[in-house]
Amino acid sequence: MIQQKEHFHGSDLEKIERAYGIRKEDITSFSANVNPLGVSPKLRSTISSHIDAITTYPDREYTSLRRCIADYTGCDMENVLVGNGSTELISLFIQLAHPKKAMIVGPTYSEYEREISLGGGSCLYYPLQESLDFVLDVKDFTSHLNENIDLLVLCNPNNPTSTAIRQPDMRKILDVCKQHDIFVMVDETYVEFAPQNNISSVPLTSYYNNIIILRGTSKFFAAPGLRLGYAITGNRDLLKAINTRKNPWTIHSLAVVAGEIMFTDREYMERTRQLISSERIRMYEALSADHRYKVYTPTANFMLVKILDDVLTAELLFEKAIRQGMMIRDCSTFPFLDQKFFRFCVMSPEMNDKLLACLLDAH
């Protein structure tokens, strides 16, 4: 297993508070990758009127919630599985698939490798090339797939590179995986922030039975505390096996109601996409104009930056930003990245201005 250095996660505000003496309420987390608009206004104004939901058990099949998710994603309701955050579903799937050898495209989220290792499996990394701006070379990548691999893990768009695989290329990957009997797990946590409409693999679940897609409500819907996640797959045998193994009622009644409200708040979704799109472009252009930084073209609501300056490091920038009440992510903790890489997400225009001033003034 690739060793991860100790680092501050986007949710570690209590640790930051203790380490730096800054109240967590005064910290803006550019590290957590959460929608800066906060929770859906429709949810905020209506959730209290549904408080009586906690007096009853939720529907064991979560039929209404799954129907809302199916309508939202454009898939068959029978292909939707819900869980206590996407993390639970990742864990359940890996426990069930029990891969002996998995391939992970990195740098990426460390939880995949941890879960596979806990199940007794081993991981092989395919490194995204810095020379290609961390964009996947599909032809080279598929040439490395073989019968010794039984699971492929993809984060799309990928964290921390913010690069993405589009549907035509995903089809090529799935076709090769089918030939080698490899199942594909795609984490689409950030896909709703993406500007193009051909990145999500949900439509492919109607044609391929060797893919499962995982999503949550933590990032796009700004509800990490809700712990509501869902999976989509056209493999009915897999769905049946997961449902058999899964504990009943892992999602509480209020989370069910919240999900049904959030997935129908079209105005909130459109406002989010407009904000992220305009600010993503503005911040990308502002930082790219500084010769000390190389900014990789972002697809999600965050961007990866390489420091070209000989003196500056991600640790120094983290220290400078946190003392101004802003938390960015030092990416030296990710496989294949070093102390010259950092990541930040798009926040409100005012806070983005503050972070830009901090980064452009760094020395």
PDB file of C-alpha atoms in Angstrom, residues 20 95 102 127 150 240-242 307 312:
ATOM      1  CA  TYR A  20      -3.400  27.286  14.722  1.00  0.00           C
ATOM      2  CA  GLN A  95     -16.626  -6.470   0.370  1.00  0.00           C
ATOM      3  CA  ALA A 102      -7.504  -3.982  -8.424  1.00  0.00           C
ATOM      4  CA  PRO A 127      -0.208   6.807 -12.905  1.00  0.00           C
ATOM      5  CA  ASP A 150     -10.565  -8.174 -11.524  1.00  0.00           C
ATOM      6  CA  LYS A 240     -29.678  -8.284  -5.436  1.00  0.00           C
ATOM      7  CA  ALA A 241     -26.442  -9.401  -3.753  1.00  0.00           C
ATOM      8  CA  ILE A 242     -25.764  -5.947  -2.260  1.00  0.00           C
ATOM      9  CA  ILE A 307       4.152  25.564  -8.108  1.00  0.00           C
ATOM     10  CA  LEU A 312       7.501  28.207  -2.714  1.00  0.00           C
TER      11      LEU A 312
END
